[in-house]
Amino acid sequence: MPKMILYHGSEKIISKPVLGAGKAYNDYGLGFYCTQDIELAKEWACPSLNDGFSNCYELKTDGLRVLDLQSEKFCTLHWLALLIANRRFDMDTPIMRQAAYYLRTNFLPEISRFDLIRGYRADDSYFSFAQAFLSNQISYAQLQNAMKLGKLGEQIVLKSKKSFNLIEFKNYELAEGKKYYGLRLKRMEKARAEYKKSLEDSDISGLFIRDLILGDVKEDDPRLR
């Protein structure tokens, strides 16, 4: 049976992940958020200088239905539509409210039938990139480029009872706050710096959210890939 090793960064040891626990306003809603990168998990475990833990699990993946948002079937707008549906945004301008409605109407994937979701993790940097796009400040190409900056991480999220029944706790490692909090900040600062640098060349001819709305661009448009 195929297996996957996953890590969950936390301020505590979690030997038994519980379906329905956690924050409702995460990127893809309620679920158990993991990564395949132990070092990244240790960074996520240290949002402050306090020590945290990288919990290690083995997941049996045979028969699980996986939604891979980084496959060719999807584009960055599908990820953004999910983010809008689950995270809290300050929609304080008409263009942002129109953009949110447009994306949720045309690009929101149906996730209820999937056991796992694989996609980007929207930490503070990614969240600010998304807000800049929704407010028509950056183009679609600039948003796509920003998603690659700083290697901020991919996450795998358990969403169903079936997936929770197939995950097994193996062990944990201490994540030293003094080390991994600094690495976390350094990674985000690097992404922000590279993002600002990329904006020095304005994308005048690019597709902005206003263009997408006015052109009623759909998910099968080749310009989005």
Coordinates of N, CA and C in Angstrom, one line a residue:
M1 N 0.9 -1.2 0.0 CA 0.0 0.0 0.0 C 0.9 1.2 0.0
P2 N 0.7 2.2 -0.9 CA 1.5 3.4 -1.0 C 1.4 4.2 0.3
K3 N 2.5 4.8 0.7 CA 2.5 5.5 2.0 C 3.2 6.9 1.8
M4 N 2.9 7.8 2.6 CA 3.5 9.2 2.6 C 3.9 9.6 4.0
I5 N 5.1 10.1 4.1 CA 5.6 10.6 5.4 C 5.2 12.1 5.4
L6 N 4.5 12.5 6.5 CA 4.1 13.9 6.7 C 4.6 14.4 8.0
Y7 N 4.7 15.8 8.0 CA 5.1 16.4 9.3 C 4.1 17.6 9.6
H8 N 3.8 17.7 10.8 CA 2.9 18.8 11.3 C 3.6 19.6 12.3
G9 N 3.9 20.9 12.0 CA 4.5 21.8 13.0 C 3.5 22.3 14.0
S10 N 3.8 22.2 15.3 CA 2.9 22.7 16.3 C 3.6 23.0 17.6
E11 N 3.0 23.8 18.4 CA 3.5 24.2 19.7 C 3.3 23.0 20.7
K12 N 2.7 21.9 20.3 CA 2.5 20.8 21.2 C 2.6 19.5 20.4
I13 N 2.8 18.4 21.1 CA 2.8 17.1 20.5 C 1.4 16.6 20.2
I14 N 1.2 16.2 18.9 CA -0.2 15.7 18.6 C -0.1 14.3 18.1
S15 N -0.4 13.4 19.0 CA -0.2 11.9 18.7 C -1.5 11.4 18.0
K16 N -2.6 12.1 18.1 CA -3.8 11.7 17.5 C -4.6 12.8 16.8
P17 N -4.3 13.1 15.5 CA -5.1 14.2 14.9 C -6.6 13.9 14.9
V18 N -7.3 15.0 15.1 CA -8.8 14.9 15.3 C -9.5 15.6 14.2
L19 N -10.4 14.9 13.5 CA -11.2 15.5 12.5 C -12.1 16.6 13.1
G20 N -12.1 17.8 12.5 CA -12.9 18.9 12.9 C -12.3 19.8 13.9
A21 N -11.1 19.4 14.4 CA -10.3 20.3 15.3 C -9.6 21.4 14.5
G22 N -9.1 22.4 15.2 CA -8.3 23.4 14.5 C -9.1 24.6 14.2
K23 N -8.5 25.5 13.4 CA -9.1 26.8 13.1 C -10.0 26.6 11.8
A24 N -11.2 27.2 11.9 CA -12.1 27.1 10.7 C -11.6 28.0 9.6
Y25 N -10.8 29.1 9.9 CA -10.5 30.0 8.8 C -9.1 29.8 8.2
N26 N -8.7 28.5 8.1 CA -7.4 28.2 7.5 C -7.6 28.2 5.9
D27 N -6.5 28.0 5.2 CA -6.6 28.2 3.8 C -7.7 27.4 3.1
Y28 N -7.8 26.1 3.5 CA -8.7 25.2 2.8 C -9.8 24.7 3.8
G29 N -10.1 25.6 4.8 CA -11.1 25.2 5.8 C -10.6 24.3 6.9
L30 N -11.5 23.6 7.6 CA -11.1 22.7 8.7 C -10.3 21.5 8.1
G31 N -9.2 21.1 8.7 CA -8.4 20.0 8.3 C -7.2 19.9 9.1
F32 N -6.4 18.9 8.8 CA -5.1 18.7 9.4 C -4.0 19.1 8.4
Y33 N -3.3 20.1 8.7 CA -2.3 20.7 7.8 C -0.9 20.2 8.0
C34 N -0.3 19.6 6.9 CA 1.0 19.0 7.0 C 1.9 19.4 5.9
T35 N 3.1 19.0 6.0 CA 4.1 19.2 4.9 C 5.0 18.0 4.8
Q36 N 5.6 17.8 3.7 CA 6.6 16.7 3.5 C 8.0 17.1 3.8
D37 N 8.2 18.4 4.2 CA 9.5 18.9 4.6 C 9.6 19.1 6.1
I38 N 10.4 18.4 6.7 CA 10.5 18.4 8.2 C 11.1 19.8 8.6
E39 N 12.0 20.4 7.9 CA 12.5 21.7 8.3 C 11.4 22.8 8.2
L40 N 10.6 22.7 7.2 CA 9.5 23.6 7.1 C 8.5 23.5 8.2
A41 N 8.2 22.2 8.6 CA 7.3 22.0 9.7 C 7.9 22.6 11.0
K42 N 9.2 22.5 11.2 CA 9.8 23.1 12.4 C 9.7 24.6 12.4
E43 N 9.7 25.2 11.2 CA 9.5 26.7 11.1 C 8.1 27.0 11.5
W44 N 7.1 26.2 11.0 CA 5.7 26.4 11.3 C 5.4 26.2 12.7
A45 N 6.2 25.4 13.4 CA 6.0 25.1 14.8 C 6.5 26.3 15.7
C46 N 7.2 27.3 15.1 CA 7.8 28.3 15.9 C 7.3 29.7 15.5
P47 N 6.1 30.1 15.7 CA 5.6 31.4 15.4 C 6.2 32.5 16.3
S48 N 6.9 32.0 17.4 CA 7.5 32.9 18.4 C 8.8 32.2 18.7
L49 N 9.5 32.8 19.7 CA 10.8 32.3 20.2 C 10.6 31.0 21.1
N50 N 9.4 30.7 21.4 CA 9.2 29.5 22.2 C 9.5 28.2 21.3
D51 N 9.9 27.2 22.0 CA 10.2 25.9 21.3 C 8.8 25.3 20.8
G52 N 8.9 24.5 19.7 CA 7.7 23.8 19.2 C 8.1 22.4 18.9
F53 N 7.3 21.7 18.1 CA 7.5 20.3 17.8 C 7.1 20.0 16.3
S54 N 7.9 19.2 15.7 CA 7.6 18.6 14.4 C 7.1 17.2 14.6
N55 N 5.8 17.0 14.5 CA 5.2 15.7 14.6 C 5.3 14.9 13.3
C56 N 5.7 13.7 13.4 CA 5.9 12.9 12.2 C 4.8 11.8 12.1
Y57 N 4.2 11.6 10.9 CA 3.2 10.7 10.6 C 3.4 9.9 9.4
E58 N 2.8 8.7 9.3 CA 2.8 7.9 8.1 C 1.3 7.8 7.6
L59 N 1.1 8.2 6.4 CA -0.3 8.2 5.8 C -0.3 7.1 4.7
K60 N -1.3 6.2 4.8 CA -1.6 5.3 3.8 C -2.5 6.0 2.7
T61 N -2.0 6.1 1.5 CA -2.7 6.9 0.5 C -3.5 6.1 -0.5
D62 N -3.4 4.8 -0.4 CA -4.2 4.0 -1.4 C -5.7 4.2 -1.3
G63 N -6.3 4.6 -2.4 CA -7.7 4.8 -2.4 C -8.2 6.2 -1.9
L64 N -7.2 7.1 -1.6 CA -7.6 8.4 -1.2 C -7.8 9.3 -2.4
R65 N -8.8 10.1 -2.4 CA -9.1 11.1 -3.5 C -8.3 12.4 -3.2
V66 N -7.4 12.7 -4.1 CA -6.5 13.9 -3.9 C -6.8 15.0 -4.8
L67 N -7.0 16.2 -4.3 CA -7.1 17.4 -5.1 C -5.8 18.1 -5.1
D68 N -5.1 18.1 -6.2 CA -3.8 18.7 -6.4 C -3.9 20.0 -7.1
L69 N -3.9 21.1 -6.4 CA -4.1 22.4 -6.9 C -2.9 22.9 -7.8
Q70 N -1.8 22.1 -7.7 CA -0.6 22.5 -8.5 C -0.5 21.6 -9.8
S71 N -1.6 20.9 -10.1 CA -1.6 20.1 -11.3 C -2.0 21.0 -12.5
E72 N -1.8 20.5 -13.7 CA -2.1 21.4 -14.9 C -3.6 21.7 -15.0
K73 N -4.4 21.0 -14.3 CA -5.9 21.2 -14.4 C -6.3 22.5 -13.7
F74 N -5.4 22.9 -12.8 CA -5.8 24.2 -12.0 C -4.8 25.3 -12.3
C75 N -5.2 26.5 -11.9 CA -4.3 27.7 -12.1 C -4.3 28.4 -10.7
T76 N -3.6 29.5 -10.6 CA -3.4 30.2 -9.4 C -4.8 30.8 -8.9
L77 N -5.7 31.1 -9.9 CA -7.0 31.6 -9.5 C -7.9 30.6 -8.8
H78 N -7.7 29.3 -9.0 CA -8.4 28.3 -8.2 C -8.0 28.4 -6.8
W79 N -6.7 28.5 -6.6 CA -6.1 28.6 -5.2 C -6.6 29.8 -4.5
L80 N -6.7 30.9 -5.3 CA -7.1 32.2 -4.7 C -8.6 32.2 -4.3
A81 N -9.4 31.5 -5.2 CA -10.8 31.4 -4.9 C -11.1 30.6 -3.6
L82 N -10.3 29.6 -3.4 CA -10.4 28.8 -2.1 C -10.0 29.6 -0.9
L83 N -8.9 30.4 -1.1 CA -8.5 31.3 -0.1 C -9.5 32.3 0.3
I84 N -10.2 32.9 -0.7 CA -11.2 33.8 -0.4 C -12.4 33.2 0.3
A85 N -12.7 31.9 0.0 CA -13.9 31.2 0.6 C -13.6 30.9 2.0
N86 N -12.3 30.7 2.4 CA -12.0 30.2 3.7 C -11.3 31.2 4.7
R87 N -10.5 32.1 4.1 CA -9.8 33.0 5.0 C -10.6 34.3 5.1
R88 N -10.2 35.1 6.1 CA -10.8 36.4 6.2 C -10.0 37.5 5.5
F89 N -10.7 38.2 4.6 CA -10.1 39.3 3.8 C -10.8 40.6 4.2
D90 N -10.1 41.7 4.2 CA -10.7 43.0 4.3 C -11.0 43.5 2.9
M91 N -12.2 43.3 2.5 CA -12.7 43.7 1.2 C -13.2 45.1 1.3
D92 N -12.3 46.1 1.3 CA -12.6 47.5 1.6 C -12.7 48.4 0.4
T93 N -12.7 47.8 -0.8 CA -12.9 48.6 -2.0 C -13.8 47.8 -2.9
P94 N -14.5 48.6 -3.8 CA -15.5 47.9 -4.7 C -14.8 46.9 -5.6
I95 N -13.6 47.2 -6.1 CA -12.9 46.3 -7.0 C -12.6 45.0 -6.3
M96 N -12.2 45.0 -5.0 CA -11.9 43.8 -4.3 C -13.1 42.9 -4.1
R97 N -14.3 43.6 -3.8 CA -15.5 42.9 -3.6 C -16.0 42.2 -4.9
Q98 N -15.8 43.0 -6.0 CA -16.2 42.4 -7.3 C -15.2 41.3 -7.7
A99 N -14.0 41.4 -7.4 CA -13.0 40.4 -7.7 C -13.3 39.1 -6.9
A100 N -13.6 39.2 -5.6 CA -14.0 38.1 -4.8 C -15.2 37.3 -5.3
Y101 N -16.2 38.1 -5.7 CA -17.4 37.5 -6.3 C -17.1 36.8 -7.6
Y102 N -16.3 37.4 -8.5 CA -15.9 36.8 -9.7 C -15.2 35.5 -9.6
L103 N -14.2 35.5 -8.7 CA -13.4 34.3 -8.4 C -14.2 33.2 -7.8
R104 N -15.0 33.5 -6.9 CA -15.8 32.4 -6.2 C -16.8 31.9 -7.2
T105 N -17.3 32.7 -8.1 CA -18.3 32.2 -9.1 C -17.7 31.4 -10.2
N106 N -16.5 31.7 -10.6 CA -15.9 31.1 -11.8 C -14.8 30.1 -11.5
F107 N -14.1 30.2 -10.3 CA -12.9 29.4 -10.1 C -12.9 28.6 -8.8
L108 N -13.9 28.6 -8.0 CA -13.9 27.9 -6.7 C -14.1 26.4 -7.0
P109 N -13.1 25.6 -6.6 CA -13.2 24.1 -6.8 C -14.2 23.5 -5.8
E110 N -14.8 22.4 -6.1 CA -15.7 21.7 -5.2 C -14.7 20.7 -4.5
I111 N -14.6 20.9 -3.2 CA -13.6 20.2 -2.4 C -14.2 19.1 -1.5
S112 N -15.5 19.1 -1.4 CA -16.1 18.2 -0.4 C -15.9 16.7 -0.7
R113 N -15.7 16.4 -1.9 CA -15.6 14.9 -2.2 C -14.1 14.4 -2.1
F114 N -13.2 15.3 -1.7 CA -11.8 14.9 -1.7 C -11.3 14.6 -0.2
D115 N -10.4 13.7 -0.1 CA -9.8 13.3 1.2 C -8.6 14.1 1.5
L116 N -7.8 14.5 0.5 CA -6.6 15.3 0.7 C -6.6 16.5 -0.3
I117 N -6.0 17.6 0.1 CA -5.7 18.7 -0.7 C -4.3 19.0 -0.7
R118 N -3.7 19.2 -1.9 CA -2.3 19.6 -2.0 C -2.2 21.0 -2.6
G119 N -1.5 21.9 -2.0 CA -1.5 23.3 -2.6 C -0.6 24.2 -1.8
Y120 N -0.5 25.5 -2.2 CA 0.3 26.5 -1.6 C -0.2 26.7 -0.2
R121 N 0.7 27.2 0.7 CA 0.4 27.6 2.0 C 0.4 29.2 2.0
A122 N -0.7 29.8 2.4 CA -0.8 31.2 2.4 C -0.4 31.8 3.7
D123 N 0.9 31.9 4.0 CA 1.4 32.7 5.2 C 1.2 34.2 4.9
D124 N 1.7 35.0 5.8 CA 1.5 36.4 5.7 C 1.9 37.0 4.4
S125 N 3.1 36.5 3.8 CA 3.6 37.0 2.6 C 2.6 36.7 1.4
Y126 N 2.2 35.4 1.3 CA 1.3 35.0 0.2 C 0.0 35.8 0.3
F127 N -0.4 36.0 1.6 CA -1.7 36.6 1.8 C -1.7 38.1 1.3
S128 N -0.5 38.7 1.5 CA -0.4 40.1 1.0 C -0.3 40.2 -0.5
F129 N 0.3 39.2 -1.1 CA 0.4 39.1 -2.6 C -1.0 39.0 -3.1
A130 N -1.8 38.1 -2.5 CA -3.2 37.9 -3.0 C -4.0 39.1 -2.8
Q131 N -3.9 39.9 -1.7 CA -4.6 41.1 -1.6 C -4.2 42.2 -2.6
A132 N -3.0 42.2 -2.9 CA -2.5 43.2 -4.0 C -3.1 42.9 -5.3
F133 N -3.2 41.6 -5.6 CA -3.9 41.2 -6.9 C -5.4 41.6 -6.9
L134 N -6.1 41.3 -5.8 CA -7.5 41.5 -5.7 C -7.8 43.0 -5.8
S135 N -6.9 43.8 -5.4 CA -7.1 45.3 -5.4 C -6.6 45.9 -6.7
N136 N -6.2 45.1 -7.7 CA -5.8 45.5 -9.0 C -4.4 46.2 -9.0
Q137 N -3.6 45.9 -8.0 CA -2.3 46.6 -7.9 C -1.2 45.8 -8.6
I138 N -1.3 44.5 -8.8 CA -0.4 43.7 -9.5 C -1.1 42.8 -10.5
S139 N -0.4 42.4 -11.6 CA -1.0 41.6 -12.6 C -1.1 40.1 -12.3
Y140 N -1.7 39.4 -13.1 CA -1.8 37.9 -12.9 C -0.4 37.3 -13.0
A141 N 0.4 37.8 -13.9 CA 1.7 37.2 -14.1 C 2.6 37.5 -12.9
Q142 N 2.4 38.7 -12.3 CA 3.2 39.1 -11.1 C 2.8 38.3 -9.9
L143 N 1.5 38.0 -9.8 CA 1.0 37.1 -8.8 C 1.6 35.7 -8.9
Q144 N 1.6 35.2 -10.1 CA 2.1 33.8 -10.3 C 3.6 33.8 -9.9
N145 N 4.3 34.8 -10.3 CA 5.8 34.9 -10.0 C 6.0 35.0 -8.5
A146 N 5.1 35.8 -7.8 CA 5.2 35.9 -6.3 C 5.0 34.6 -5.6
M147 N 4.2 33.7 -6.2 CA 3.9 32.4 -5.5 C 5.2 31.5 -5.5
K148 N 6.2 31.8 -6.3 CA 7.4 31.1 -6.3 C 8.5 31.7 -5.4
L149 N 8.3 32.8 -4.9 CA 9.3 33.5 -4.2 C 9.5 33.0 -2.8
G150 N 10.7 32.9 -2.3 CA 11.0 32.5 -1.0 C 10.8 31.1 -0.6
K151 N 10.3 30.3 -1.6 CA 10.0 28.9 -1.3 C 9.2 28.7 0.0
L152 N 8.1 29.4 0.0 CA 7.3 29.5 1.3 C 6.6 28.2 1.6
G153 N 6.5 27.3 0.7 CA 6.0 26.0 1.1 C 4.7 25.5 0.5
E154 N 4.7 24.2 0.3 CA 3.5 23.5 -0.1 C 2.9 22.7 1.1
Q155 N 1.6 22.6 1.2 CA 1.0 21.9 2.3 C 0.1 20.8 1.8
I156 N -0.1 19.8 2.6 CA -1.0 18.7 2.3 C -2.0 18.7 3.5
V157 N -3.3 18.7 3.1 CA -4.3 18.9 4.2 C -5.2 17.6 4.2
L158 N -5.4 17.0 5.3 CA -6.3 15.9 5.5 C -7.7 16.5 5.7
K159 N -8.7 16.1 4.9 CA -10.0 16.7 5.0 C -11.1 15.7 5.4
S160 N -10.9 14.4 5.3 CA -12.0 13.5 5.4 C -11.8 12.5 6.6
K161 N -12.8 11.9 7.0 CA -12.7 10.8 8.0 C -11.8 9.7 7.6
K162 N -12.0 9.3 6.3 CA -11.2 8.3 5.7 C -9.7 8.6 5.8
S163 N -9.3 9.8 5.5 CA -7.8 10.1 5.6 C -7.4 10.1 7.1
F164 N -8.2 10.6 8.0 CA -7.8 10.6 9.4 C -7.7 9.2 9.9
N165 N -8.4 8.3 9.4 CA -8.3 6.9 9.8 C -7.1 6.2 9.3
L166 N -6.4 6.8 8.3 CA -5.3 6.2 7.7 C -3.9 6.8 8.1
I167 N -4.0 7.8 9.0 CA -2.8 8.4 9.4 C -2.3 7.9 10.7
E168 N -1.0 7.6 10.9 CA -0.5 7.0 12.1 C 0.7 7.9 12.6
F169 N 0.6 8.2 13.9 CA 1.7 9.0 14.5 C 3.0 8.1 14.7
K170 N 4.1 8.6 14.3 CA 5.4 7.8 14.4 C 6.3 8.4 15.5
N171 N 6.6 9.7 15.5 CA 7.5 10.2 16.5 C 7.4 11.8 16.4
Y172 N 8.2 12.4 17.1 CA 8.3 13.9 17.0 C 9.8 14.3 17.3
E173 N 10.0 15.5 16.8 CA 11.3 16.2 17.1 C 11.1 17.6 17.6
L174 N 12.0 18.0 18.5 CA 11.9 19.3 19.1 C 12.3 20.3 18.0
A175 N 11.6 21.4 17.9 CA 12.0 22.6 17.1 C 12.4 23.7 18.0
E176 N 13.7 24.1 17.9 CA 14.2 25.1 18.8 C 13.7 26.5 18.4
G177 N 13.0 27.2 19.2 CA 12.4 28.5 18.9 C 13.5 29.5 18.4
K178 N 14.6 29.5 19.1 CA 15.6 30.5 18.8 C 16.2 30.3 17.4
K179 N 16.2 29.1 16.9 CA 16.7 28.8 15.6 C 15.6 28.9 14.5
Y180 N 14.5 28.3 14.7 CA 13.5 28.2 13.7 C 12.6 29.4 13.6
Y181 N 12.4 30.1 14.6 CA 11.7 31.4 14.5 C 12.5 32.4 13.6
G182 N 13.8 32.4 13.8 CA 14.6 33.2 13.0 C 14.6 32.8 11.5
L183 N 14.6 31.5 11.3 CA 14.6 31.0 9.9 C 13.2 31.3 9.2
R184 N 12.2 31.2 10.0 CA 10.8 31.5 9.5 C 10.8 33.0 9.1
L185 N 11.3 33.9 9.9 CA 11.3 35.3 9.6 C 12.2 35.6 8.3
K186 N 13.3 34.9 8.3 CA 14.2 35.1 7.2 C 13.6 34.7 5.9
R187 N 12.9 33.6 5.9 CA 12.2 33.1 4.7 C 11.1 34.1 4.2
M188 N 10.3 34.6 5.1 CA 9.3 35.6 4.7 C 9.9 36.9 4.2
E189 N 11.0 37.3 4.9 CA 11.6 38.6 4.5 C 12.2 38.4 3.1
K190 N 12.8 37.3 2.8 CA 13.3 37.0 1.5 C 12.3 37.1 0.4
A191 N 11.1 36.5 0.7 CA 10.0 36.5 -0.2 C 9.5 38.0 -0.5
R192 N 9.4 38.7 0.6 CA 8.9 40.1 0.4 C 9.9 41.0 -0.3
A193 N 11.2 40.8 -0.1 CA 12.3 41.5 -0.8 C 12.3 41.2 -2.3
E194 N 12.2 39.9 -2.6 CA 12.2 39.5 -4.0 C 10.9 40.0 -4.7
Y195 N 9.8 40.0 -4.0 CA 8.5 40.5 -4.5 C 8.6 42.0 -4.8
K196 N 9.2 42.8 -3.9 CA 9.3 44.2 -4.2 C 10.2 44.5 -5.4
K197 N 11.3 43.7 -5.5 CA 12.2 43.8 -6.6 C 11.5 43.5 -7.9
S198 N 10.6 42.5 -7.9 CA 9.9 42.1 -9.1 C 9.0 43.2 -9.6
L199 N 8.5 44.1 -8.7 CA 7.6 45.1 -9.0 C 8.3 46.3 -9.7
E200 N 9.6 46.3 -9.7 CA 10.3 47.4 -10.3 C 10.0 47.5 -11.8
D201 N 9.8 46.3 -12.4 CA 9.4 46.3 -13.8 C 7.9 46.1 -13.9
S202 N 7.2 47.2 -14.1 CA 5.7 47.2 -14.1 C 5.2 46.3 -15.3
D203 N 4.1 45.6 -15.1 CA 3.6 44.7 -16.1 C 2.4 45.4 -16.8
I204 N 2.7 46.5 -17.5 CA 1.6 47.3 -18.1 C 0.7 46.6 -19.0
S205 N 1.3 45.6 -19.8 CA 0.5 44.9 -20.8 C -0.1 43.6 -20.2
G206 N 0.1 43.4 -18.9 CA -0.4 42.1 -18.3 C -1.9 42.1 -18.0
L207 N -2.4 40.9 -17.6 CA -3.8 40.8 -17.2 C -3.9 41.1 -15.8
F208 N -4.8 42.1 -15.5 CA -5.1 42.5 -14.1 C -6.5 42.0 -13.8
I209 N -6.8 41.9 -12.5 CA -8.1 41.4 -12.1 C -9.3 42.1 -12.8
R210 N -9.1 43.4 -13.0 CA -10.2 44.2 -13.7 C -10.4 43.7 -15.1
D211 N -9.3 43.4 -15.8 CA -9.3 42.8 -17.2 C -10.0 41.5 -17.2
L212 N -9.8 40.7 -16.2 CA -10.4 39.3 -16.1 C -11.9 39.4 -15.9
I213 N -12.3 40.3 -15.1 CA -13.7 40.5 -14.8 C -14.4 41.1 -16.0
L214 N -13.9 42.1 -16.6 CA -14.5 42.8 -17.7 C -14.6 41.8 -18.9
G215 N -13.5 41.0 -19.1 CA -13.5 40.0 -20.2 C -14.2 38.7 -19.9
D216 N -14.8 38.6 -18.7 CA -15.5 37.4 -18.2 C -14.6 36.2 -18.6
V217 N -13.3 36.2 -18.2 CA -12.4 35.1 -18.5 C -12.8 33.9 -17.6
K218 N -12.8 32.7 -18.3 CA -13.2 31.5 -17.6 C -11.9 30.7 -17.3
E219 N -12.1 29.6 -16.6 CA -11.0 28.7 -16.2 C -10.3 28.0 -17.3
D220 N -10.9 27.9 -18.5 CA -10.3 27.2 -19.6 C -9.5 28.1 -20.5
D221 N -9.4 29.4 -20.1 CA -8.6 30.4 -20.9 C -7.1 30.0 -20.9
P222 N -6.5 29.8 -22.0 CA -5.0 29.4 -22.0 C -4.1 30.5 -21.4
R223 N -4.5 31.7 -21.3 CA -3.7 32.8 -20.8 C -3.4 32.6 -19.3
L224 N -4.3 31.8 -18.6 CA -4.1 31.6 -17.2 C -3.1 30.5 -16.9
R225 N -2.6 29.8 -17.9 CA -1.7 28.7 -17.6 C -0.3 29.2 -17.9

